[in-house]
Tab-separated table of C-alpha atoms in Angstrom:
chain	number	residue	atom	x	y	z
A	1	MET	CA	30.974	44.848	139.505
A	2	LYS	CA	32.883	45.497	142.714
A	3	THR	CA	29.813	47.046	144.327
A	4	SER	CA	27.740	44.007	143.373
A	5	ARG	CA	30.479	41.715	144.592
A	6	SER	CA	30.513	43.399	147.970
A	7	LYS	CA	26.738	43.285	148.088
A	8	LEU	CA	26.788	39.544	147.525
A	9	ILE	CA	29.217	39.062	150.383
A	10	LEU	CA	27.037	41.230	152.617
A	11	ILE	CA	23.947	39.222	151.752
A	12	ILE	CA	25.715	36.061	152.882
A	13	LEU	CA	27.869	37.573	155.621
A	14	LEU	CA	25.341	39.604	157.550
A	15	SER	CA	22.790	37.882	159.696
A	16	VAL	CA	20.650	40.557	161.250
A	17	VAL	CA	18.125	38.019	162.269
A	18	VAL	CA	14.992	38.540	160.230
A	19	ILE	CA	13.735	35.296	161.700
A	20	ALA	CA	10.194	34.360	162.289
A	21	ALA	CA	7.913	31.652	163.365
A	22	ALA	CA	10.739	29.271	164.094
A	23	ILE	CA	11.659	31.954	166.599
A	24	ALA	CA	8.767	31.800	169.043
A	25	GLY	CA	6.169	32.970	166.538
A	26	VAL	CA	7.411	36.534	166.190
A	27	VAL	CA	6.321	36.881	162.576
A	28	ILE	CA	3.824	34.196	161.628
A	29	SER	CA	4.011	34.887	157.914
A	30	MET	CA	7.628	33.730	157.849
A	31	LYS	CA	6.916	30.290	159.300
A	32	SER	CA	6.736	28.146	156.196
A	33	LYS	CA	9.984	29.539	154.804
A	34	SER	CA	11.855	28.982	158.058
A	35	GLU	CA	10.494	25.462	158.480
A	36	GLY	CA	11.473	24.666	154.905
A	37	LYS	CA	15.070	25.590	155.659
A	38	GLN	CA	15.085	23.345	158.720
A	39	THR	CA	13.416	20.467	156.861
A	40	SER	CA	16.002	20.512	154.092
A	41	ALA	CA	18.808	20.397	156.622
A	42	VAL	CA	17.248	17.465	158.446
A	43	LYS	CA	16.592	15.570	155.205
A	44	ALA	CA	20.227	15.992	154.238
A	45	SER	CA	21.140	14.234	157.448
A	46	GLU	CA	18.124	12.039	158.121
A	47	SER	CA	20.338	9.065	158.936
A	48	VAL	CA	21.760	10.981	161.891
A	49	VAL	CA	19.918	10.758	165.209
A	50	VAL	CA	20.248	13.760	167.489
A	51	ASN	CA	19.297	13.544	171.148
A	52	GLU	CA	16.899	16.461	171.635
A	53	ASP	CA	17.302	16.338	175.411
A	54	GLU	CA	21.026	16.810	174.975
A	55	VAL	CA	20.370	20.023	173.067
A	56	SER	CA	17.718	21.403	175.412
A	57	LYS	CA	19.558	20.585	178.642
A	58	ASP	CA	22.700	22.318	177.425
A	59	ARG	CA	22.010	25.897	178.520
A	60	LEU	CA	22.728	28.843	176.251
A	61	LEU	CA	25.496	30.628	178.150
A	62	LYS	CA	26.397	34.300	177.845
A	63	ASP	CA	30.109	35.246	177.670
A	64	LYS	CA	30.994	32.076	179.578
A	65	TYR	CA	34.374	31.289	178.000
A	66	PRO	CA	37.024	34.063	177.925
A	67	GLU	CA	39.114	32.233	175.303
A	68	VAL	CA	36.120	32.052	172.967
A	69	ASN	CA	35.352	35.728	173.538
A	70	ASP	CA	38.941	36.590	172.700
A	71	LEU	CA	38.767	34.576	169.478
A	72	ILE	CA	35.580	36.366	168.413
A	73	LYS	CA	37.074	39.744	169.311
A	74	ARG	CA	40.091	39.018	167.097
A	75	TYR	CA	37.760	37.719	164.412
A	76	ARG	CA	35.707	40.921	164.355
A	77	THR	CA	38.892	43.009	164.280
A	78	ALA	CA	40.222	40.987	161.337
A	79	LEU	CA	36.967	41.435	159.424
A	80	THR	CA	36.913	45.166	160.146
A	81	ASN	CA	40.497	45.583	158.973
A	82	GLY	CA	40.259	43.178	156.049
A	83	ASP	CA	43.188	41.269	157.549
A	84	VAL	CA	43.643	38.079	155.524
A	85	ASP	CA	46.610	36.776	157.519
A	86	ALA	CA	44.769	37.184	160.809
A	87	LEU	CA	41.743	35.363	159.408
A	88	LYS	CA	43.888	32.433	158.292
A	89	GLY	CA	45.029	32.041	161.878
A	90	ILE	CA	41.483	32.373	163.186
A	91	TYR	CA	40.321	29.705	160.719
A	92	ASN	CA	43.415	27.556	161.355
A	93	THR	CA	43.983	27.262	157.618
A	94	GLN	CA	46.406	28.066	154.844
A	95	ASP	CA	43.640	28.109	152.239
A	96	GLU	CA	43.395	31.222	150.130
A	97	ILE	CA	41.025	33.990	151.206
A	98	SER	CA	39.913	36.619	148.710
A	99	SER	CA	41.573	39.816	149.928
A	100	ASP	CA	39.746	41.970	147.377
A	101	VAL	CA	36.321	40.861	148.526
A	102	LEU	CA	37.269	41.090	152.191
A	103	SER	CA	38.690	44.583	151.720
A	104	SER	CA	35.666	45.915	149.846
A	105	THR	CA	33.301	44.403	152.400
A	106	SER	CA	35.230	45.884	155.312
A	107	LYS	CA	34.723	49.319	153.783
A	108	ILE	CA	30.962	48.806	153.988
A	109	ILE	CA	30.910	47.276	157.468
A	110	GLU	CA	32.957	49.855	159.349
A	111	GLY	CA	32.926	48.108	162.682
A	112	TYR	CA	31.252	45.898	165.269
A	113	SER	CA	30.217	46.972	168.770
A	114	ASP	CA	28.536	45.581	171.891
A	115	THR	CA	29.651	42.069	170.983
A	116	VAL	CA	28.296	39.242	173.148
A	117	CYS	CA	28.962	35.516	172.717
A	118	TYR	CA	26.234	32.983	173.505
A	119	THR	CA	27.441	29.399	173.481
A	120	LYS	CA	26.085	25.895	173.193
A	121	LYS	CA	28.382	22.897	173.518
A	122	GLY	CA	29.705	21.451	170.287
A	123	LEU	CA	29.940	17.853	169.171
A	124	GLU	CA	33.496	17.415	170.415
A	125	ASP	CA	35.294	18.204	173.656
A	126	ASN	CA	36.235	21.885	173.902
A	127	SER	CA	34.049	22.893	170.974
A	128	TYR	CA	31.126	25.319	170.894
A	129	PHE	CA	28.436	26.643	168.639
A	130	VAL	CA	28.731	30.378	169.186
A	131	PHE	CA	25.895	32.797	168.511
A	132	ILE	CA	27.556	36.185	168.124
A	133	TYR	CA	25.454	39.223	168.919
A	134	ASP	CA	26.786	42.608	167.959
A	135	LYS	CA	25.823	45.856	166.298
A	136	LEU	CA	27.191	46.675	162.873
A	137	LYS	CA	28.198	50.166	161.829
A	138	ILE	CA	27.381	50.296	158.144
A	139	SER	CA	28.983	52.995	156.027
A	140	GLY	CA	26.710	55.996	155.535
A	141	ILE	CA	24.105	54.818	158.056
A	142	ASN	CA	23.932	56.378	161.516
A	143	THR	CA	22.000	53.660	163.349
A	144	PRO	CA	23.944	50.477	164.133
A	145	ALA	CA	22.266	47.288	162.906
A	146	PRO	CA	21.597	44.591	165.536
A	147	ASN	CA	23.188	41.422	164.257
A	148	LEU	CA	23.251	37.730	165.130
A	149	THR	CA	25.476	35.152	163.481
A	150	MET	CA	26.585	31.665	164.360
A	151	VAL	CA	30.020	30.091	164.038
A	152	TYR	CA	31.363	26.705	165.106
A	153	VAL	CA	34.421	27.010	167.341
A	154	LYS	CA	36.763	24.067	167.853
A	155	SER	CA	40.165	23.653	169.486
A	156	THR	CA	43.468	22.282	168.271
A	157	ALA	CA	45.492	19.650	170.110
A	158	ASP	CA	47.257	22.364	172.100
A	159	GLY	CA	43.962	23.960	173.155
A	160	THR	CA	43.983	26.880	170.711
A	161	TYR	CA	40.479	27.867	169.607
A	162	TYR	CA	39.627	28.482	165.971
A	163	ILE	CA	36.529	28.899	163.793
A	164	TYR	CA	35.699	25.696	161.966
A	165	ARG	CA	33.987	26.219	158.609
A	166	GLY	CA	33.522	22.585	157.665
A	167	GLU	CA	35.451	20.637	155.048
A	168	LEU	CA	36.235	21.969	151.584
A	169	ASN	CA	34.130	20.427	148.832
A	170	GLY	CA	36.403	20.413	145.800
A	171	ALA	CA	33.487	20.145	143.382
A	172	THR	CA	31.736	23.281	144.630
A	173	ALA	CA	34.720	25.104	146.179
A	174	THR	CA	32.668	25.679	149.318
A	175	TYR	CA	33.079	24.577	152.910
A	176	GLU	CA	30.427	22.171	154.182
A	177	TYR	CA	29.526	20.642	157.523
A	178	ASP	CA	29.007	16.899	157.664
A	179	SER	CA	25.544	15.414	158.147
A	180	GLU	CA	25.951	14.998	161.908
A	181	THR	CA	26.816	18.663	162.348
A	182	GLN	CA	23.973	19.758	160.077
A	183	ALA	CA	21.477	17.686	162.049
A	184	TYR	CA	22.735	19.060	165.350
A	185	ILE	CA	22.511	22.655	164.165
A	186	ALA	CA	18.964	22.053	162.955
A	187	LYS	CA	18.074	20.969	166.493
A	188	LEU	CA	19.831	23.987	167.952
A	189	TYR	CA	17.478	26.272	166.062
A	190	GLU	CA	14.537	24.474	167.643
A	191	ASP	CA	15.857	25.100	171.152
A	192	ASP	CA	13.688	27.518	173.152
A	193	GLU	CA	16.600	29.604	174.431
A	194	VAL	CA	18.003	30.013	170.926
A	195	LYS	CA	14.571	30.936	169.600
A	196	ASP	CA	14.164	33.556	172.320
A	197	LEU	CA	17.556	35.055	171.550
A	198	MET	CA	16.826	35.298	167.847
A	199	ALA	CA	13.378	36.754	168.530
A	200	THR	CA	14.958	39.457	170.676
A	201	VAL	CA	17.456	40.393	167.981
A	202	TYR	CA	14.696	40.425	165.382
A	203	GLN	CA	12.728	42.889	167.478
A	204	GLU	CA	15.816	45.055	167.971
A	205	LYS	CA	16.430	45.055	164.245
A	206	GLU	CA	12.848	46.107	163.553
A	207	ALA	CA	13.089	48.909	166.124
A	208	ALA	CA	16.337	50.156	164.586
A	209	CYS	CA	14.831	50.142	161.092
A	210	ALA	CA	11.724	51.944	162.333
A	211	LYS	CA	13.773	54.938	163.446
A	212	ASP	CA	16.262	54.989	160.572
A	213	GLU	CA	14.897	54.868	157.039
A	214	ALA	CA	18.408	54.538	155.623
A	215	LEU	CA	18.935	51.311	157.546
A	216	ARG	CA	15.578	49.959	156.410
A	217	ASN	CA	16.360	50.807	152.805
A	218	PHE	CA	19.760	49.150	153.093
A	219	ILE	CA	18.298	45.917	154.452
A	220	ASP	CA	15.440	45.919	151.956
A	221	GLY	CA	17.938	46.549	149.169
A	222	LEU	CA	19.872	43.417	150.041
A	223	SER	CA	16.798	41.329	149.341
A	224	SER	CA	16.870	42.341	145.667
A	225	PRO	CA	20.292	41.309	144.330
A	226	THR	CA	21.127	42.447	140.821
A	227	SER	CA	21.615	40.040	137.936
A	228	ASP	CA	25.376	40.401	137.976
A	229	VAL	CA	25.399	39.379	141.618
A	230	ILE	CA	23.527	36.218	140.680
A	231	ASP	CA	26.039	35.577	137.917
A	232	GLU	CA	28.854	35.888	140.407
A	233	THR	CA	27.407	33.224	142.658
A	234	THR	CA	27.962	30.709	139.897
A	235	GLY	CA	30.860	32.195	137.993
A	236	GLU	CA	33.154	32.964	140.905
A	237	SER	CA	32.378	30.238	143.386
A	238	ALA	CA	35.997	29.124	143.345
A	239	GLU	CA	36.735	32.247	145.377
A	240	GLY	CA	34.159	31.223	147.924
A	241	GLU	CA	31.374	33.516	146.788
A	242	SER	CA	28.718	30.876	146.460
A	243	ALA	CA	25.303	32.047	147.574
A	244	GLY	CA	23.625	30.054	150.282
A	245	GLY	CA	25.529	28.259	152.940
A	246	GLU	CA	27.205	29.738	155.899
A	247	GLY	CA	29.053	32.747	154.750
A	248	ALA	CA	31.417	34.045	152.193
A	249	GLU	CA	34.888	34.618	153.567
A	250	ASN	CA	33.992	33.881	157.138
A	251	GLY	CA	32.108	30.763	158.126
A	252	GLU	CA	29.153	32.682	159.496
A	253	THR	CA	25.480	32.249	158.904
A	254	GLU	CA	23.559	33.747	156.040
A	255	SER	CA	21.532	36.739	155.028
A	256	LEU	CA	20.624	39.967	156.627
A	257	ALA	CA	17.904	40.327	154.045
A	258	GLU	CA	16.118	37.004	153.982
A	259	ASP	CA	13.318	36.197	156.401
A	260	THR	CA	14.818	32.924	157.515
A	261	GLN	CA	17.040	31.515	160.170
A	262	PRO	CA	20.733	31.275	159.362
A	263	ALA	CA	21.748	28.400	157.124
A	264	GLU	CA	23.366	25.308	158.540
A	265	THR	CA	25.247	23.646	155.755
A	266	GLU	CA	28.028	25.511	154.022
A	267	ALA	CA	30.758	27.893	155.023
A	268	ALA	CA	32.261	29.315	151.895
A	269	GLU	CA	35.685	30.838	152.070
């Protein structure tokens, strides 16, 4: 069960971008699935009007904000070490975080390297949507996996940055963004610069898999979760292991395995 539990977290946690047509037409066959994800997000927030020019004119900036880079560096270190206390500070929360799941996952993801932060302005002053590029060292696999995830970074009254996962939904025990944030993220994924970035990471991922069969098998294996993993998504959601949404334990985007863009709605603990 622990192996399956870790696998579930990896499916939600990792976001090696297996994106497609929403990403500049890289893989046409993936288009309908990616558009479906975007459509559902927009429908959930159809009462919210997002200024598309505001999104497109806000350039995607590389490593622009040192304080944000430092936050992400500490975040990656906390994930690597399975450090619950550090993560609580990074999330600016006292909510419980499953140390068992975090520990078992950190044994599979041994480390992150070549981390780069690409930012778009958030909905509030001193807030940013951060697309994190890095390479994951997965246990037992020699070739690092190119990876792209997105987190929403906000700041406290004293200017301290933290990763915002949304608000806790008591009924589902998951963290969810409000409709305005969901609508804005949906527009972000239509931005040409974001599409280009995700297309580049997709191509890097494909190149890495082409030269390392073990990496390909690992990624392909994540797309076929076992039945007990599915059971866990319903039976243990109170610990934040709900499938779908923005990440178990960490407020990131979803699935290394699925051929879609990262999800926009939930950020499970």
